[in-house]
Coordinates of C-alpha atoms and ligand atoms in Angstrom, one line a residue:
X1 CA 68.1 -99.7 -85.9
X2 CA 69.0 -96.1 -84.7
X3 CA 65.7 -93.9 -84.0
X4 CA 65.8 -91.2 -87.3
X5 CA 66.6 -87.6 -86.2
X6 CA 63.0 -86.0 -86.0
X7 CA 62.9 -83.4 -83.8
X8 CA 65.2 -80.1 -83.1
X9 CA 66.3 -81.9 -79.4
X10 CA 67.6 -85.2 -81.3
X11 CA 69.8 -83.1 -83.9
X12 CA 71.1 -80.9 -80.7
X13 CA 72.0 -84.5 -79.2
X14 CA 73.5 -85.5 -82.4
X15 CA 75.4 -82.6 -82.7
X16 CA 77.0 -82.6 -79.6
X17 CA 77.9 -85.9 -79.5
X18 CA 79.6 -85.8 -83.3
X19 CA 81.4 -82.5 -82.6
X20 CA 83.0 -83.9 -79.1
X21 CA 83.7 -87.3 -80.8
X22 CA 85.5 -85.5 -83.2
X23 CA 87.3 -83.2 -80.6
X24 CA 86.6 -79.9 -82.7
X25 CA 88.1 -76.8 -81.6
X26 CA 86.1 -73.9 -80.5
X27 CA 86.1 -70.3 -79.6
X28 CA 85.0 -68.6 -82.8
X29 CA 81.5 -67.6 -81.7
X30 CA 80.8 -70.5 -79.5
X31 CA 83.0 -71.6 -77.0
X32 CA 82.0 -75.7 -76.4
X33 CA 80.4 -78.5 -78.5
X34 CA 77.2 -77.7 -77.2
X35 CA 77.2 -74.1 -77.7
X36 CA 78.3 -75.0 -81.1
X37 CA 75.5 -77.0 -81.8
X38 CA 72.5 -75.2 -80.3
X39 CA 74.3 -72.6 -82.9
X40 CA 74.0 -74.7 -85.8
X41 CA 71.0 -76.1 -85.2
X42 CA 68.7 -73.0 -84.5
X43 CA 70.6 -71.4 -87.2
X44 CA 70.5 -74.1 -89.8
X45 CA 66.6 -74.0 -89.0
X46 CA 66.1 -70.6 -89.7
X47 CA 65.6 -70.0 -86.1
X48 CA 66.7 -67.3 -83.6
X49 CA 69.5 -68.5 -81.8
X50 CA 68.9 -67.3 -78.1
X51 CA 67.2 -70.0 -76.4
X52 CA 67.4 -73.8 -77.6
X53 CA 65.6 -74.9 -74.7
X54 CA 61.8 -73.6 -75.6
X55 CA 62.5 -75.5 -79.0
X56 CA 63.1 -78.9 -78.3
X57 CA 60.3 -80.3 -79.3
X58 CA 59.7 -78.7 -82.5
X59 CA 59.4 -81.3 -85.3
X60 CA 62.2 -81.3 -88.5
X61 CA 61.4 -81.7 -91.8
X62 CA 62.7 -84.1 -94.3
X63 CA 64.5 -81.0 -96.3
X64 CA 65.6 -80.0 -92.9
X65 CA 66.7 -83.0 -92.1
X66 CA 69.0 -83.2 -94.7
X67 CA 70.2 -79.9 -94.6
X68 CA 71.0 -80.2 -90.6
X69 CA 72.9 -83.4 -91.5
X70 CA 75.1 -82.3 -94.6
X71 CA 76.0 -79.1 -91.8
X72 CA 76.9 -81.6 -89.4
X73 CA 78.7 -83.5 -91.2
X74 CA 80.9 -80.9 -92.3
X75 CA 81.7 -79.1 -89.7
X76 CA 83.7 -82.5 -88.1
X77 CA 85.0 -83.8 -91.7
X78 CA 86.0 -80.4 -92.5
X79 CA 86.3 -78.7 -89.3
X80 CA 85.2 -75.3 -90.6
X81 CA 84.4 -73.0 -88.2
X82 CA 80.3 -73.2 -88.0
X83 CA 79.7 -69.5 -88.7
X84 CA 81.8 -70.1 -92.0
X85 CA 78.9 -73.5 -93.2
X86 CA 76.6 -71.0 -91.9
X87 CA 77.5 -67.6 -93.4
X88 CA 76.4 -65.9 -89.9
X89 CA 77.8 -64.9 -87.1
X90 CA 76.3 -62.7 -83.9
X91 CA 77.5 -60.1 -81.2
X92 CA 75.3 -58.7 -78.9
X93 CA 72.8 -60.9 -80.7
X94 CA 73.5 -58.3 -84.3
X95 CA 73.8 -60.6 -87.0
X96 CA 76.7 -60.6 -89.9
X97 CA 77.3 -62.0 -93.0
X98 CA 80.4 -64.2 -92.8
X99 CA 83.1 -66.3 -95.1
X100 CA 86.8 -67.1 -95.4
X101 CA 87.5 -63.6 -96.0
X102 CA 87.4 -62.2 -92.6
X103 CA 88.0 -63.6 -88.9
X104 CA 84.6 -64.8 -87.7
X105 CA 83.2 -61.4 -85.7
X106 CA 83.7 -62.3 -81.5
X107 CA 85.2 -59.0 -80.2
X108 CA 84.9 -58.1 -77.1
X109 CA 84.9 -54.2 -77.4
X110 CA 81.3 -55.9 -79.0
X111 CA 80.1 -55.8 -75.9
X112 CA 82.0 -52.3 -74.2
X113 CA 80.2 -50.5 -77.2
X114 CA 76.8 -52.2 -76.1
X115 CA 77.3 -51.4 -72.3
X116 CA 77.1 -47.6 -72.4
X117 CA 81.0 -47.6 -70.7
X118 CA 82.4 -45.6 -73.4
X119 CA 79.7 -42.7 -72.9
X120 CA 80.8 -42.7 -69.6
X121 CA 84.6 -42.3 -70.5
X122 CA 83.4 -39.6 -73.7
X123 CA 82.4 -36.0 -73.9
X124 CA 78.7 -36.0 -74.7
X125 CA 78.8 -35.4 -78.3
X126 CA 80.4 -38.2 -80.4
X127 CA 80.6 -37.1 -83.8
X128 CA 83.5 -39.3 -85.5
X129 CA 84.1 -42.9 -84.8
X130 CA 87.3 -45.0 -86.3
X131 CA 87.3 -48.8 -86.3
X132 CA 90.6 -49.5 -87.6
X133 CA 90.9 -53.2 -88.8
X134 CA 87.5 -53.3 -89.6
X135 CA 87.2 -57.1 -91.1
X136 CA 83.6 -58.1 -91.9
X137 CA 82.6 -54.5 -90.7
X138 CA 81.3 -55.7 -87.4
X139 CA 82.6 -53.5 -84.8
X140 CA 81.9 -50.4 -87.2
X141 CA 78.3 -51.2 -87.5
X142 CA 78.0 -51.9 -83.8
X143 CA 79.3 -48.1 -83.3
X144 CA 77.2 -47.0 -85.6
X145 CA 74.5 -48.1 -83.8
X146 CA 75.5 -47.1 -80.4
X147 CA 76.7 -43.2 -81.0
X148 CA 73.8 -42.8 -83.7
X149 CA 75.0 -39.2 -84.4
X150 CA 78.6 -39.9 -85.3
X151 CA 80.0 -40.5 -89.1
X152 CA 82.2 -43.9 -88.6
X153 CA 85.1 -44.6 -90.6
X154 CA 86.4 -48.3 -90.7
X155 CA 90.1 -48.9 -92.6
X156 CA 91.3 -52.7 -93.6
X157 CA 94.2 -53.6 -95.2
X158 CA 92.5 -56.2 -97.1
X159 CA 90.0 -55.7 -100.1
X160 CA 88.8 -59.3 -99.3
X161 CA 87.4 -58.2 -95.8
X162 CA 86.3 -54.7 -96.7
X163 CA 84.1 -56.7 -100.3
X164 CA 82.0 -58.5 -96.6
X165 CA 82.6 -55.1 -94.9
X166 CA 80.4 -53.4 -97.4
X167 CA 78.0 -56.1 -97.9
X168 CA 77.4 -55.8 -93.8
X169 CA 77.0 -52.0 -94.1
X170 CA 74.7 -52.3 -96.6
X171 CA 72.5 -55.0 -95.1
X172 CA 72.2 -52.9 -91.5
X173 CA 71.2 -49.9 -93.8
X174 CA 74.2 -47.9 -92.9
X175 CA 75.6 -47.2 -96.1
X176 CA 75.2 -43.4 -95.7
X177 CA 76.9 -43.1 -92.2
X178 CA 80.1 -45.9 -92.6
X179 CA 82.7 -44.7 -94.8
X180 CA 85.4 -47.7 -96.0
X181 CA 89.3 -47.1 -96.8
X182 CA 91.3 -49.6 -97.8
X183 CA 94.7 -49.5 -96.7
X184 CA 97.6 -49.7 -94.0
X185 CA 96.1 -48.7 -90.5
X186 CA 95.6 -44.5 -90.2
X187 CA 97.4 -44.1 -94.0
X188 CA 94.3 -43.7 -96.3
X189 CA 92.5 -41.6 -93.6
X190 CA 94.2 -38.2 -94.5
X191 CA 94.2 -35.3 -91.4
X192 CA 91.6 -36.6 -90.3
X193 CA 90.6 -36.8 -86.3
X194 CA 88.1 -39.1 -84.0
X195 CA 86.6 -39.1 -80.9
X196 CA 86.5 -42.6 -80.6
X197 CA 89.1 -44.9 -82.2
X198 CA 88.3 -48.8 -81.7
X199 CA 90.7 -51.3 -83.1
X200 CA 90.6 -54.6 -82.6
X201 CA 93.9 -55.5 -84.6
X202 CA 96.2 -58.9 -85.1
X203 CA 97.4 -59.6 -81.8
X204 CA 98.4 -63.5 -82.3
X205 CA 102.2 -64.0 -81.7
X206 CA 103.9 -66.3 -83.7
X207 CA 104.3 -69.4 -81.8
X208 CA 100.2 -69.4 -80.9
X209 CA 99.8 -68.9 -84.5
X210 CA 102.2 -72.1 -84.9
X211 CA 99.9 -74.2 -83.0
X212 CA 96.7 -73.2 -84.4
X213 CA 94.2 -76.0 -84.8
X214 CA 92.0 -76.3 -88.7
X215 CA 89.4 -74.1 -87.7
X216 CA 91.6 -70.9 -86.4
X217 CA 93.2 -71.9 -90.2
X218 CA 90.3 -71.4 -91.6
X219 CA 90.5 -67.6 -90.9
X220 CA 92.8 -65.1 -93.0
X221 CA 96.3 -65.6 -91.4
X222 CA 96.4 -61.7 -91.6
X223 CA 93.4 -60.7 -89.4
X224 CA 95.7 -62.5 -86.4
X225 CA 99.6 -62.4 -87.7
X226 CA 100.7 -59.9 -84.8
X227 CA 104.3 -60.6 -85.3
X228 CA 106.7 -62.5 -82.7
X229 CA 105.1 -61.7 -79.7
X230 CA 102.0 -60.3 -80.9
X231 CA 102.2 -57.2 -80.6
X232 CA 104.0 -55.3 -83.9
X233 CA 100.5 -54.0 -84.6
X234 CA 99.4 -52.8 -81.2
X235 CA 102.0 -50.8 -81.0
X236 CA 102.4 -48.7 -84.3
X237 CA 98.4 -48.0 -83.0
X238 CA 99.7 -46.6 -80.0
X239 CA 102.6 -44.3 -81.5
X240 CA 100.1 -42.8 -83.9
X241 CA 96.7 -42.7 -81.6
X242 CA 97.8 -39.2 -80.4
X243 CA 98.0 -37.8 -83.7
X244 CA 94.4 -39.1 -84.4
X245 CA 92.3 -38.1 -81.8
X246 CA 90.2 -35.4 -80.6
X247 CA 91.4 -33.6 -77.0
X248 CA 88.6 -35.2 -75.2
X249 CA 88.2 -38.4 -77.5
X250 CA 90.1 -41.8 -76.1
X251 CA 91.4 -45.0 -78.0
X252 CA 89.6 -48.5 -77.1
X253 CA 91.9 -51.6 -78.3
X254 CA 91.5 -55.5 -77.8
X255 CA 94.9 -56.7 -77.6
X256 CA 94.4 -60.5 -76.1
X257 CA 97.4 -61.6 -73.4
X258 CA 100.2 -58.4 -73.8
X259 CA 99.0 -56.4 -71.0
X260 CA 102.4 -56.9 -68.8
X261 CA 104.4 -57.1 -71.9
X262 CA 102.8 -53.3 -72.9
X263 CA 103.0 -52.0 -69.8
X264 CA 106.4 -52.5 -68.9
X265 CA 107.6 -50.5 -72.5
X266 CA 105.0 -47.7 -72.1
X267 CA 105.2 -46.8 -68.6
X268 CA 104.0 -43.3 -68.7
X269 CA 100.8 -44.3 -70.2
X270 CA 97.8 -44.9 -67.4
X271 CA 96.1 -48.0 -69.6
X272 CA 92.7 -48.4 -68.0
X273 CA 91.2 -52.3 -68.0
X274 CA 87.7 -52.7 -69.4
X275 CA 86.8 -56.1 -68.7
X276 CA 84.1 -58.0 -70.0
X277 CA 81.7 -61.0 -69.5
X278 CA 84.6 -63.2 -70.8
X279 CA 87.9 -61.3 -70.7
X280 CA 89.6 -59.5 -68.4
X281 CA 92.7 -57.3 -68.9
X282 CA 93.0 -58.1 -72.9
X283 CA 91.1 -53.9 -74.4
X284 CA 92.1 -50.9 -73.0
X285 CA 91.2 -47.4 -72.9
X286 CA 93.6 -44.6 -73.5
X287 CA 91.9 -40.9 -73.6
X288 CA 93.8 -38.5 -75.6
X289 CA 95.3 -37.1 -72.4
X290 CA 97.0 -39.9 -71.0
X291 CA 99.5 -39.0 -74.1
X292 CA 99.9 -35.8 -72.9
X293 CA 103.9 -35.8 -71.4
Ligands
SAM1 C1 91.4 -59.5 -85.6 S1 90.7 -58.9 -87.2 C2 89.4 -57.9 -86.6 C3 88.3 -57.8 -87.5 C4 87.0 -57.1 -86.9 N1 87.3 -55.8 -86.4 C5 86.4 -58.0 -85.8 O1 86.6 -57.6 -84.6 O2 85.9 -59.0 -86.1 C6 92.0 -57.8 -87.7 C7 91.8 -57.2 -89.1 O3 92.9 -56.3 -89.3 C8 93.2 -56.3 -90.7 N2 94.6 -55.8 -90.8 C9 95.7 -56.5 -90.6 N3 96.8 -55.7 -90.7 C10 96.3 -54.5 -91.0 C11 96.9 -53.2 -91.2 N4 98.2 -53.1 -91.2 N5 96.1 -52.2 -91.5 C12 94.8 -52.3 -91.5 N6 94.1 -53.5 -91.3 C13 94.9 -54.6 -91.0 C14 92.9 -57.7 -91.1 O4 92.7 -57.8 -92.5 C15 91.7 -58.1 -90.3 O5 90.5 -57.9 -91.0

């Protein structure tokens, strides 16, 4: 008979060996099955998720037990994306409330906003922050926290995503300093300028939206619907960013693979690359001059 799951190491074991079994699909917080499962263990435990390795050894209860298994168990009969079982997702180790209504948070401008690269590319006083396509709110909150003096706006097209939106500004406390608007791109936002517009917007073409595996399904076909190459999105962005900035402020947008595509139409703009840990060439950085003709 099987040795019963007792400790934290024996559900990690588990886990791993169900989810590649299974042959999930990852890359919606975690990008392997035993990223995925550290995730969904620690988590499932109550436990911070940064380091598995110190927590081996700690001892599961029999409710625990039962709770780790039902999670397992439905992330490979189900293939639901773990931060949807869990209702939790991370950047930059900032935790968000998460369900079907919004993409599962994984941005990488998460991490440009954490690095201190945008002061560099900013005049010192940020005072107004847009995060268009806001979803659960993530990216907003993130600003929020790293220009503490700035009032952010974040726009979604979807009342679904801004319901989470809210419920994520409310839980980080930042009710008073992020301002919601519902509606398409800059179009509820009045006259208003920024010095800082981040957007990470749909930017899946049409045939990688085709192939999507269950748990990319999972996610609201509208936070990545780009149009036929991707792109229908990024570019109304682009055409009204200069209208929408500040003269020193600069627009920051995650696009994924159009970077050749991009700059072959807009060859009079100077895109600058910020890469990060795990991408490189998919966000740029426009400053409100580089539209000047
Ligand atoms: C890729 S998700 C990004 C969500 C969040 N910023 C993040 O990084 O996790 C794109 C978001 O854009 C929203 N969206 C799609 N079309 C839009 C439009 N025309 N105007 C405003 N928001 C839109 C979707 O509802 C979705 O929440």
């Amino acid at each position: 008979m099987a040795r019963p799951l007792a400790s934290v190491r024996d559900f990690f074991d588990y886990a791993v060996g169900e989810f590649s079994r299974a042959g999930l699909a990852f890359g919606q917080g975690a990008t392997n099955a035993a990223d995925e499962a550290a995730f969904m263990v620690l988590e499932g435990l109550g436990l911070p998720i940064d380091d598995i390795n110190s927590r081996l050894d700690k001892k599961v209860s029999p409710a625990e037990r039962g709770r780790l298994i039902a999670l397992i168990e439905a992330r490979v009969r189900t293939r639901t994306p773990a931060a949807y079982l869990l209702h939790r997702a991370y950047i930059q180790g900032v935790p968000f409330y998460v369900d079907e209504r919004v993409i599962i948070p994984r941005s990488y401008i998460g991490e440009l906003l954490a690095s201190g690269v945008l002061e560099t590319l900013l005049p010192d006083e940020v005072s107004s922050v847009l995060d268009l396509c806001t979803g659960s709110g993530c990216l907003a909150i993130l600003a929020a926290q790293a220009f503490p003096d700035a009032a952010i706006h974040a726009c979604d097209l979807s009342s679904d995503a801004l319901a989470v939106a809210r419920r994520n500004i409310a839980q980080h406390g930042l009710v008073a300093r992020v301002t919601l608007h519902e509606g398409d791109l800059f179009a509820p936002l009045g006259d208003r300028r920024f010095d800082l517009i981040i957007a990470n917007p749909p930017y899946v073409d049409a045939k990688a939206m085709a192939a999507f595996p269950d748990e990319f399904r999972a996610e609201p076909p509208m936070a990545h619907a780009g149009g036929a190459d991707g792109l229908d999105i990024v570019r109304r962005i682009i055409d009204d960013a200069p209208a929408r900035l500040t003269r020193f402020g600069g627009l920051l947008c995650e696009i994924g693979r159009g970077r050749a595509l991009l700059e072959a139409e807009r060859p009079e703009l100077s895109f600058m690359w910020l890469d990060t840990e795990e991408s490189a060439c998919e966000t740029f950085w426009l400053p409100a001059s580089a539209f000047e003709a």
